[in-house]
Amino acid sequence: MALIQDKSETLATVLANIRALGPTLRERALENERAGRHSDQTIADLDAAGAFNIANPAEYGGDELSVRQQLDVIIEVGKWDGSCAWTVWVDASTNWIPAGMGARVVEEVYGIPWVGPRVAGSSHFPASKGRAKRVEGGWVVSGGPWTFGSDALWAPYTNLGCIVDEGAGKYLVGVQVPRDQLRFIDDWQVAGMRATGSVSMMLVEDELFVPEHRVVDFRDVTGAKIDSGLAGPLWKVPSLGWAFSLMAGMSVGIATGALERFVERSAGRPIRGTTYKNQLEAPLTHLMLAEVHSKIQSATLMARANAEETDRLGALAAAGTPADPEYMQMFSARVLVETAYAARWCAEAIELLQRNSGSTAIMESEPIQRAWRDARVITLHGALNLEALSENYGRLMAGIQPHNFAGITTLDRFAPAPVKQAA
């Protein structure tokens, strides 16, 4: 009980810190967008607020909040700046990658003083141009570029997806590469999430020798088959539940911030083409606000439910009584499709707010237009193909196995669910 209370107090402190920092994050957002990356001061301020410590291991001084508590932090950051929320989300939700690579990698990532995110990853889907070849004492990595390297500009290591072909079929490995061995490409010119600096990367040299412990078959990482040396139930939660319930929280936070901004800027503002002198007194505004609320609330409730279920499943696994594989496969497919729906609903909610905000809402200085763009970028993430995710979940509901594909969101890491036979 004391541990839960301590974490609750930690959560309250982090949330208070972020609320205090929030107006500054919003004020800096335009400058950071134009730079294509967060300023070093923004990274330092988020670190000082505790945002980058929420999912770090307790053994190394981390807060190790539950997934449900981490969700609250992601939502709060998202209210103020979507790019900041993305950076905090990536840091929190990919901690399972170094943990899944074993105790030596964990020590390297978390055992050093560091300001900013500690975790980054790239090309695990696996549209990877990276290659890894086994040699004496380790591996030689080559190829690239590795794309969409969120947090790589600030993390001490980036985990690169590489393809291995040893004659018995290709497979994906995760390769932990130090920051000073990477060259960053200035190619992050995008429609939204501009300050995340999610650039592509190349190796400094054409080839890089990597010690054996830093290269792991990604099926072993996703399957949590290697002992991390970490004791808490967080390290037993399903990785898809962890990553994607928090991703939904990012959409919720951005939409909630846009709604608050809309109400703030609409007070006393007339609606052109009508006799309404105050937009907040118009019935058409009331109807729109109710629809916006319903979309955001639906996304919020799904994200919370998935985060809570992720924590429950982690606790079961930590107690030695994990859920059965069929349920785990179903839950993983469900959290993916529900995150895609949450992203869509929140983006639609912001589009309603944008459409009812007048022409001044297209100005770069207006947070609503930034929220509009950032929320749409989330819906376009490679893991949130709504139609594909819907088909896979629908197949499971019908008793048919989902598509068998490689990468970070694969659903075949669990034992296949029974296939119902036709009558």
Short mmCIF file of C-alpha atoms in Angstrom, two decimals:
data_model
loop_
_atom_site.label_atom_id
_atom_site.label_comp_id
_atom_site.label_asym_id
_atom_site.label_seq_id
_atom_site.Cartn_x
_atom_site.Cartn_y
_atom_site.Cartn_z
CA MET A 1 0.00 0.00 0.00
CA ALA A 2 2.83 2.42 0.82
CA LEU A 3 4.35 1.86 -2.60
CA ILE A 4 1.07 2.76 -4.32
CA GLN A 5 0.77 5.91 -2.22
CA ASP A 6 4.34 6.92 -2.99
CA LYS A 7 3.69 6.53 -6.72
CA SER A 8 0.46 8.47 -6.47
CA GLU A 9 2.34 11.32 -4.85
CA THR A 10 5.01 11.12 -7.54
CA LEU A 11 2.36 11.25 -10.24
CA ALA A 12 0.74 14.30 -8.63
CA THR A 13 4.10 16.06 -8.48
CA VAL A 14 4.93 15.34 -12.12
CA LEU A 15 1.48 16.49 -13.27
CA ALA A 16 1.79 19.71 -11.25
CA ASN A 17 5.23 20.34 -12.74
CA ILE A 18 3.93 19.87 -16.28
CA ARG A 19 0.93 22.14 -15.68
CA ALA A 20 3.30 24.83 -14.45
CA LEU A 21 5.56 24.34 -17.46
CA GLY A 22 2.68 24.03 -19.93
CA PRO A 23 2.26 27.70 -20.93
CA THR A 24 6.00 27.88 -21.64
CA LEU A 25 5.81 24.75 -23.80
CA ARG A 26 2.96 26.30 -25.78
CA GLU A 27 4.80 29.59 -26.11
CA ARG A 28 7.91 27.85 -27.50
CA ALA A 29 6.00 25.55 -29.84
CA LEU A 30 6.18 27.74 -32.94
CA GLU A 31 9.90 28.40 -32.63
CA ASN A 32 10.59 24.71 -32.08
CA GLU A 33 8.42 23.81 -35.06
CA ARG A 34 10.39 26.15 -37.30
CA ALA A 35 13.64 24.61 -36.03
CA GLY A 36 12.32 21.10 -36.71
CA ARG A 37 13.31 19.97 -33.21
CA HIS A 38 12.83 20.84 -29.56
CA SER A 39 15.29 23.29 -28.12
CA ASP A 40 17.80 21.91 -25.64
CA GLN A 41 16.07 24.06 -23.02
CA THR A 42 12.73 22.40 -23.71
CA ILE A 43 14.29 18.95 -23.31
CA ALA A 44 15.96 20.06 -20.07
CA ASP A 45 12.72 21.55 -18.74
CA LEU A 46 10.72 18.41 -19.48
CA ASP A 47 13.43 16.38 -17.78
CA ALA A 48 13.39 18.63 -14.72
CA ALA A 49 9.59 18.27 -14.57
CA GLY A 50 10.03 14.49 -14.35
CA ALA A 51 8.47 13.69 -17.74
CA PHE A 52 11.35 11.49 -18.87
CA ASN A 53 11.53 9.50 -15.64
CA ILE A 54 7.98 8.18 -15.42
CA ALA A 55 8.75 4.78 -16.98
CA ASN A 56 12.39 4.33 -16.02
CA PRO A 57 13.31 1.34 -13.80
CA ALA A 58 13.08 1.83 -10.06
CA GLU A 59 16.41 0.01 -9.71
CA TYR A 60 18.06 2.97 -11.48
CA GLY A 61 16.19 5.78 -9.76
CA GLY A 62 13.22 5.79 -12.11
CA ASP A 63 9.66 6.51 -11.02
CA GLU A 64 8.36 3.33 -12.70
CA LEU A 65 4.78 4.54 -12.69
CA SER A 66 2.04 2.18 -13.79
CA VAL A 67 0.89 2.40 -17.40
CA ARG A 68 -2.37 3.97 -16.22
CA GLN A 69 -0.41 6.66 -14.37
CA GLN A 70 1.90 7.23 -17.33
CA LEU A 71 -1.22 7.81 -19.43
CA ASP A 72 -2.19 10.80 -17.27
CA VAL A 73 1.24 12.33 -17.84
CA ILE A 74 1.08 11.89 -21.63
CA ILE A 75 -2.38 13.49 -21.70
CA GLU A 76 -1.21 16.47 -19.67
CA VAL A 77 1.83 17.11 -21.87
CA GLY A 78 -0.35 16.77 -24.97
CA LYS A 79 -2.67 19.54 -23.81
CA TRP A 80 0.17 22.00 -24.21
CA ASP A 81 2.21 20.77 -27.16
CA GLY A 82 1.72 17.72 -29.35
CA SER A 83 5.38 17.45 -30.30
CA CYS A 84 6.40 17.40 -26.64
CA ALA A 85 3.80 14.72 -25.98
CA TRP A 86 5.19 12.62 -28.83
CA THR A 87 8.71 12.87 -27.44
CA VAL A 88 7.60 11.92 -23.91
CA TRP A 89 5.40 9.12 -25.29
CA VAL A 90 8.26 7.59 -27.28
CA ASP A 91 10.55 7.70 -24.26
CA ALA A 92 8.01 6.11 -21.92
CA SER A 93 6.45 3.56 -24.23
CA THR A 94 9.63 2.07 -25.74
CA ASN A 95 11.38 1.23 -22.47
CA TRP A 96 10.39 -2.38 -23.13
CA ILE A 97 12.94 -2.52 -25.96
CA PRO A 98 16.12 -2.16 -23.86
CA ALA A 99 14.49 -4.22 -21.10
CA GLY A 100 13.79 -6.94 -23.64
CA MET A 101 17.45 -7.03 -24.68
CA GLY A 102 18.76 -8.09 -21.27
CA ALA A 103 20.45 -6.81 -18.14
CA ARG A 104 23.66 -5.56 -19.80
CA VAL A 105 21.75 -3.28 -22.16
CA VAL A 106 19.55 -2.11 -19.28
CA GLU A 107 22.67 -1.16 -17.32
CA GLU A 108 24.09 0.76 -20.29
CA VAL A 109 20.89 2.70 -20.93
CA TYR A 110 19.83 3.55 -17.39
CA GLY A 111 23.06 3.36 -15.43
CA ILE A 112 24.46 6.70 -16.61
CA PRO A 113 23.50 10.28 -15.73
CA TRP A 114 21.43 11.71 -18.57
CA VAL A 115 19.19 14.69 -19.31
CA GLY A 116 16.40 13.90 -21.75
CA PRO A 117 14.91 10.72 -23.19
CA ARG A 118 16.98 7.56 -22.81
CA VAL A 119 15.24 5.43 -25.41
CA ALA A 120 14.83 5.72 -29.17
CA GLY A 121 14.10 3.24 -31.91
CA SER A 122 13.88 3.16 -35.69
CA SER A 123 12.79 0.85 -38.52
CA HIS A 124 11.21 -2.02 -36.60
CA PHE A 125 8.10 -2.45 -38.75
CA PRO A 126 10.28 -3.76 -40.51
CA ALA A 127 10.71 -1.69 -43.67
CA SER A 128 14.39 -1.77 -42.74
CA LYS A 129 17.29 -1.01 -45.02
CA GLY A 130 19.68 -1.97 -42.23
CA ARG A 131 21.66 -5.19 -42.38
CA ALA A 132 23.44 -7.14 -39.65
CA LYS A 133 25.98 -9.93 -40.13
CA ARG A 134 27.30 -12.18 -37.38
CA VAL A 135 31.09 -12.09 -36.88
CA GLU A 136 33.43 -13.28 -34.15
CA GLY A 137 32.55 -11.55 -30.87
CA GLY A 138 29.56 -9.69 -32.22
CA TRP A 139 27.95 -8.30 -35.34
CA VAL A 140 28.73 -5.93 -38.20
CA VAL A 141 25.93 -3.52 -39.06
CA SER A 142 25.60 -1.71 -42.39
CA GLY A 143 23.07 -0.12 -44.70
CA GLY A 144 20.44 2.44 -43.86
CA PRO A 145 19.06 4.97 -43.70
CA TRP A 146 16.93 4.22 -40.66
CA THR A 147 13.81 6.38 -40.79
CA PHE A 148 11.47 8.12 -38.33
CA GLY A 149 14.00 8.17 -35.51
CA SER A 150 11.87 9.84 -32.85
CA ASP A 151 13.95 10.81 -29.77
CA ALA A 152 17.21 9.75 -31.44
CA LEU A 153 18.50 13.34 -31.38
CA TRP A 154 18.53 13.26 -27.58
CA ALA A 155 18.83 9.61 -26.46
CA PRO A 156 22.16 7.98 -25.52
CA TYR A 157 21.30 4.93 -27.64
CA THR A 158 19.00 4.25 -30.57
CA ASN A 159 17.72 0.76 -31.31
CA LEU A 160 17.96 0.14 -35.06
CA GLY A 161 15.99 -2.54 -36.86
CA CYS A 162 18.24 -4.66 -39.08
CA ILE A 163 17.59 -7.66 -41.30
CA VAL A 164 19.67 -10.82 -40.87
CA ASP A 165 19.87 -13.51 -43.55
CA GLU A 166 21.86 -16.56 -42.47
CA GLY A 167 20.38 -18.90 -45.05
CA ALA A 168 17.41 -20.21 -43.08
CA GLY A 169 15.11 -17.25 -43.72
CA LYS A 170 15.40 -13.57 -42.99
CA TYR A 171 14.61 -12.20 -39.56
CA LEU A 172 14.69 -8.86 -37.73
CA VAL A 173 17.14 -7.95 -34.99
CA GLY A 174 17.23 -4.93 -32.72
CA VAL A 175 20.66 -3.28 -32.59
CA GLN A 176 21.52 -0.90 -29.76
CA VAL A 177 23.81 1.82 -31.21
CA PRO A 178 25.44 4.67 -29.25
CA ARG A 179 24.49 8.19 -30.29
CA ASP A 180 28.04 9.13 -31.28
CA GLN A 181 28.04 6.36 -33.92
CA LEU A 182 25.06 7.89 -35.73
CA ARG A 183 24.84 10.66 -38.30
CA PHE A 184 21.51 12.48 -38.41
CA ILE A 185 19.96 13.50 -41.72
CA ASP A 186 18.10 16.81 -41.92
CA ASP A 187 14.99 15.36 -43.58
CA TRP A 188 12.23 16.09 -41.06
CA GLN A 189 10.18 18.56 -43.14
CA VAL A 190 6.64 17.45 -42.39
CA ALA A 191 3.05 18.62 -41.96
CA GLY A 192 2.75 18.05 -38.21
CA MET A 193 4.69 16.97 -35.13
CA ARG A 194 7.43 19.14 -36.56
CA ALA A 195 9.37 19.71 -33.35
CA THR A 196 9.83 16.01 -32.65
CA GLY A 197 12.95 15.96 -34.81
CA SER A 198 12.11 12.43 -35.99
CA VAL A 199 14.92 12.44 -38.51
CA SER A 200 16.48 9.60 -40.46
CA MET A 201 19.89 8.24 -39.48
CA MET A 202 22.98 6.72 -41.03
CA LEU A 203 26.01 5.19 -39.41
CA VAL A 204 29.04 7.45 -39.09
CA GLU A 205 31.06 4.84 -41.00
CA ASP A 206 29.88 2.44 -43.70
CA GLU A 207 30.06 -0.45 -41.22
CA LEU A 208 29.88 -0.64 -37.44
CA PHE A 209 31.01 -3.47 -35.17
CA VAL A 210 28.46 -4.01 -32.40
CA PRO A 211 29.12 -6.23 -29.35
CA GLU A 212 27.05 -9.39 -29.22
CA HIS A 213 24.89 -8.36 -26.24
CA ARG A 214 23.60 -5.29 -28.11
CA VAL A 215 22.09 -7.31 -30.98
CA VAL A 216 19.01 -9.41 -30.20
CA ASP A 217 16.51 -11.29 -32.35
CA PHE A 218 13.50 -8.99 -32.22
CA ARG A 219 11.18 -11.92 -31.68
CA ASP A 220 12.96 -12.45 -28.38
CA VAL A 221 12.52 -8.76 -27.53
CA THR A 222 8.79 -8.69 -28.29
CA GLY A 223 8.34 -12.02 -26.53
CA ALA A 224 10.22 -10.83 -23.40
CA LYS A 225 12.31 -14.00 -23.48
CA ILE A 226 15.46 -12.49 -21.94
CA ASP A 227 15.83 -11.67 -18.26
CA SER A 228 16.14 -7.90 -17.78
CA GLY A 229 17.10 -8.09 -14.12
CA LEU A 230 14.20 -5.76 -13.33
CA ALA A 231 11.72 -6.81 -10.67
CA GLY A 232 8.61 -4.65 -11.04
CA PRO A 233 5.37 -5.74 -12.76
CA LEU A 234 5.82 -2.94 -15.34
CA TRP A 235 8.43 -5.10 -17.06
CA LYS A 236 5.90 -7.89 -17.48
CA VAL A 237 3.12 -5.83 -19.11
CA PRO A 238 2.26 -6.54 -22.76
CA SER A 239 4.33 -4.17 -24.87
CA LEU A 240 1.52 -3.34 -27.31
CA GLY A 241 -0.82 -2.44 -24.45
CA TRP A 242 1.87 -0.21 -22.96
CA ALA A 243 2.84 1.57 -26.17
CA PHE A 244 -0.57 2.04 -27.72
CA SER A 245 -2.77 2.91 -24.75
CA LEU A 246 -0.27 5.74 -24.16
CA MET A 247 -0.40 6.66 -27.84
CA ALA A 248 -4.16 7.10 -27.54
CA GLY A 249 -3.49 9.37 -24.58
CA MET A 250 -1.39 11.59 -26.82
CA SER A 251 -4.40 12.12 -29.10
CA VAL A 252 -6.65 12.75 -26.10
CA GLY A 253 -4.27 15.35 -24.68
CA ILE A 254 -3.96 17.27 -27.94
CA ALA A 255 -7.74 17.30 -28.43
CA THR A 256 -8.39 18.33 -24.83
CA GLY A 257 -5.94 21.21 -25.16
CA ALA A 258 -7.58 22.32 -28.41
CA LEU A 259 -11.01 22.26 -26.76
CA GLU A 260 -9.79 24.37 -23.85
CA ARG A 261 -8.19 26.82 -26.27
CA PHE A 262 -11.40 27.04 -28.33
CA VAL A 263 -13.50 27.96 -25.31
CA GLU A 264 -10.90 30.52 -24.24
CA ARG A 265 -10.71 32.30 -27.60
CA SER A 266 -14.44 32.09 -28.41
CA ALA A 267 -15.70 34.13 -25.44
CA GLY A 268 -17.12 37.38 -26.85
CA ARG A 269 -16.26 36.45 -30.42
CA PRO A 270 -19.09 37.04 -32.96
CA ILE A 271 -20.16 34.44 -35.53
CA ARG A 272 -20.13 35.98 -38.98
CA GLY A 273 -23.33 35.55 -40.98
CA THR A 274 -25.43 35.46 -37.81
CA THR A 275 -26.58 37.90 -35.15
CA TYR A 276 -24.64 36.10 -32.43
CA LYS A 277 -22.21 38.46 -30.74
CA ASN A 278 -20.75 35.80 -28.45
CA GLN A 279 -19.93 32.44 -30.02
CA LEU A 280 -20.33 30.67 -26.68
CA GLU A 281 -24.01 31.71 -26.51
CA ALA A 282 -24.94 30.19 -29.88
CA PRO A 283 -26.85 26.88 -29.97
CA LEU A 284 -24.77 25.74 -32.94
CA THR A 285 -21.69 26.08 -30.70
CA HIS A 286 -23.38 24.08 -27.95
CA LEU A 287 -24.21 21.23 -30.35
CA MET A 288 -20.67 21.20 -31.69
CA LEU A 289 -19.13 21.22 -28.20
CA ALA A 290 -21.24 18.24 -27.17
CA GLU A 291 -20.05 16.28 -30.20
CA VAL A 292 -16.43 17.24 -29.53
CA HIS A 293 -16.80 16.17 -25.91
CA SER A 294 -18.29 12.81 -26.88
CA LYS A 295 -15.47 12.00 -29.31
CA ILE A 296 -12.77 12.94 -26.78
CA GLN A 297 -14.51 11.16 -23.92
CA SER A 298 -14.91 7.98 -25.96
CA ALA A 299 -11.20 8.01 -26.78
CA THR A 300 -10.32 8.75 -23.14
CA LEU A 301 -12.35 5.88 -21.74
CA MET A 302 -10.84 3.39 -24.18
CA ALA A 303 -7.30 4.57 -23.44
CA ARG A 304 -7.87 4.31 -19.69
CA ALA A 305 -9.45 0.87 -19.96
CA ASN A 306 -6.58 -0.42 -22.09
CA ALA A 307 -3.96 1.06 -19.76
CA GLU A 308 -5.64 -0.50 -16.72
CA GLU A 309 -5.91 -3.88 -18.46
CA THR A 310 -2.24 -3.63 -19.46
CA ASP A 311 -1.32 -3.14 -15.80
CA ARG A 312 -3.56 -6.04 -14.75
CA LEU A 313 -1.95 -8.36 -17.27
CA GLY A 314 1.50 -7.28 -16.09
CA ALA A 315 0.59 -8.05 -12.49
CA LEU A 316 -0.69 -11.50 -13.49
CA ALA A 317 2.51 -12.28 -15.37
CA ALA A 318 4.67 -11.01 -12.49
CA ALA A 319 2.76 -13.33 -10.13
CA GLY A 320 3.51 -16.30 -12.38
CA THR A 321 -0.07 -16.65 -13.62
CA PRO A 322 -0.06 -14.99 -17.06
CA ALA A 323 -3.19 -14.71 -19.16
CA ASP A 324 -3.66 -17.40 -21.78
CA PRO A 325 -2.19 -16.79 -25.26
CA GLU A 326 -5.57 -16.56 -26.98
CA TYR A 327 -6.64 -13.72 -24.71
CA MET A 328 -3.30 -11.96 -25.11
CA GLN A 329 -3.59 -12.09 -28.89
CA MET A 330 -7.13 -10.72 -28.72
CA PHE A 331 -6.16 -7.93 -26.34
CA SER A 332 -3.18 -6.90 -28.47
CA ALA A 333 -5.34 -6.69 -31.59
CA ARG A 334 -7.99 -4.80 -29.65
CA VAL A 335 -5.68 -2.17 -28.20
CA LEU A 336 -4.27 -1.48 -31.66
CA VAL A 337 -7.63 -0.96 -33.34
CA GLU A 338 -9.03 1.05 -30.42
CA THR A 339 -5.99 3.32 -30.47
CA ALA A 340 -6.57 3.92 -34.18
CA TYR A 341 -10.18 4.82 -33.47
CA ALA A 342 -9.17 7.09 -30.58
CA ALA A 343 -6.74 8.90 -32.87
CA ARG A 344 -9.43 9.32 -35.52
CA TRP A 345 -12.09 10.58 -33.12
CA CYS A 346 -9.73 13.09 -31.54
CA ALA A 347 -8.59 14.33 -34.95
CA GLU A 348 -12.24 14.70 -35.99
CA ALA A 349 -13.01 16.60 -32.78
CA ILE A 350 -10.19 19.06 -33.46
CA GLU A 351 -11.35 19.51 -37.06
CA LEU A 352 -14.77 20.55 -35.74
CA LEU A 353 -13.10 23.08 -33.45
CA GLN A 354 -10.87 24.33 -36.26
CA ARG A 355 -13.78 24.73 -38.67
CA ASN A 356 -15.67 26.81 -36.09
CA SER A 357 -12.71 29.00 -35.13
CA GLY A 358 -12.71 31.43 -38.02
CA SER A 359 -9.96 32.42 -40.42
CA THR A 360 -7.61 33.63 -37.69
CA ALA A 361 -7.25 30.03 -36.53
CA ILE A 362 -5.02 29.29 -39.52
CA MET A 363 -2.29 31.56 -38.17
CA GLU A 364 0.95 29.83 -37.18
CA SER A 365 0.70 31.45 -33.76
CA GLU A 366 -2.67 29.79 -33.03
CA PRO A 367 -2.38 26.50 -31.10
CA ILE A 368 -5.60 25.09 -32.61
CA GLN A 369 -4.12 24.80 -36.10
CA ARG A 370 -1.05 23.07 -34.68
CA ALA A 371 -3.27 20.63 -32.79
CA TRP A 372 -5.20 20.03 -36.01
CA ARG A 373 -2.02 19.06 -37.87
CA ASP A 374 -0.43 17.11 -35.04
CA ALA A 375 -3.54 15.01 -34.41
CA ARG A 376 -3.78 14.07 -38.09
CA VAL A 377 -0.13 12.96 -38.09
CA ILE A 378 -0.91 10.48 -35.31
CA THR A 379 -3.64 8.91 -37.46
CA LEU A 380 -1.03 8.40 -40.20
CA HIS A 381 1.46 6.55 -38.00
CA GLY A 382 2.57 3.30 -39.62
CA ALA A 383 1.09 1.23 -36.80
CA LEU A 384 -2.37 2.86 -36.98
CA ASN A 385 -3.71 1.70 -40.34
CA LEU A 386 -7.32 1.67 -39.19
CA GLU A 387 -8.65 -0.54 -41.96
CA ALA A 388 -5.92 -3.17 -41.58
CA LEU A 389 -6.23 -3.18 -37.79
CA SER A 390 -10.01 -3.46 -38.06
CA GLU A 391 -9.71 -6.44 -40.38
CA ASN A 392 -7.27 -8.22 -38.08
CA TYR A 393 -9.44 -7.70 -35.01
CA GLY A 394 -12.56 -8.64 -36.93
CA ARG A 395 -10.87 -11.83 -38.11
CA LEU A 396 -10.13 -12.77 -34.51
CA MET A 397 -13.72 -12.01 -33.53
CA ALA A 398 -14.82 -14.38 -36.30
CA GLY A 399 -12.45 -17.11 -35.14
CA ILE A 400 -9.91 -16.62 -37.95
CA GLN A 401 -6.21 -15.89 -37.45
CA PRO A 402 -5.04 -12.35 -38.30
CA HIS A 403 -2.54 -11.61 -41.05
CA ASN A 404 0.91 -12.98 -40.29
CA PHE A 405 3.43 -10.15 -40.67
CA ALA A 406 6.78 -9.22 -39.20
CA GLY A 407 7.63 -6.26 -37.02
CA ILE A 408 6.90 -4.48 -33.80
CA THR A 409 3.09 -4.90 -34.00
CA THR A 410 3.05 -8.55 -35.02
CA LEU A 411 0.17 -10.51 -33.51
CA ASP A 412 1.65 -13.97 -34.05
CA ARG A 413 4.03 -13.67 -31.10
CA PHE A 414 1.37 -15.54 -29.14
CA ALA A 415 0.20 -19.09 -29.71
CA PRO A 416 -2.48 -19.09 -32.43
CA ALA A 417 -6.05 -18.86 -31.20
CA PRO A 418 -8.27 -21.82 -32.06
CA VAL A 419 -9.98 -21.53 -35.45
CA LYS A 420 -13.70 -22.15 -35.37
CA GLN A 421 -14.84 -24.84 -37.75
CA ALA A 422 -17.74 -24.18 -40.06
CA ALA A 423 -20.87 -26.13 -39.23
#
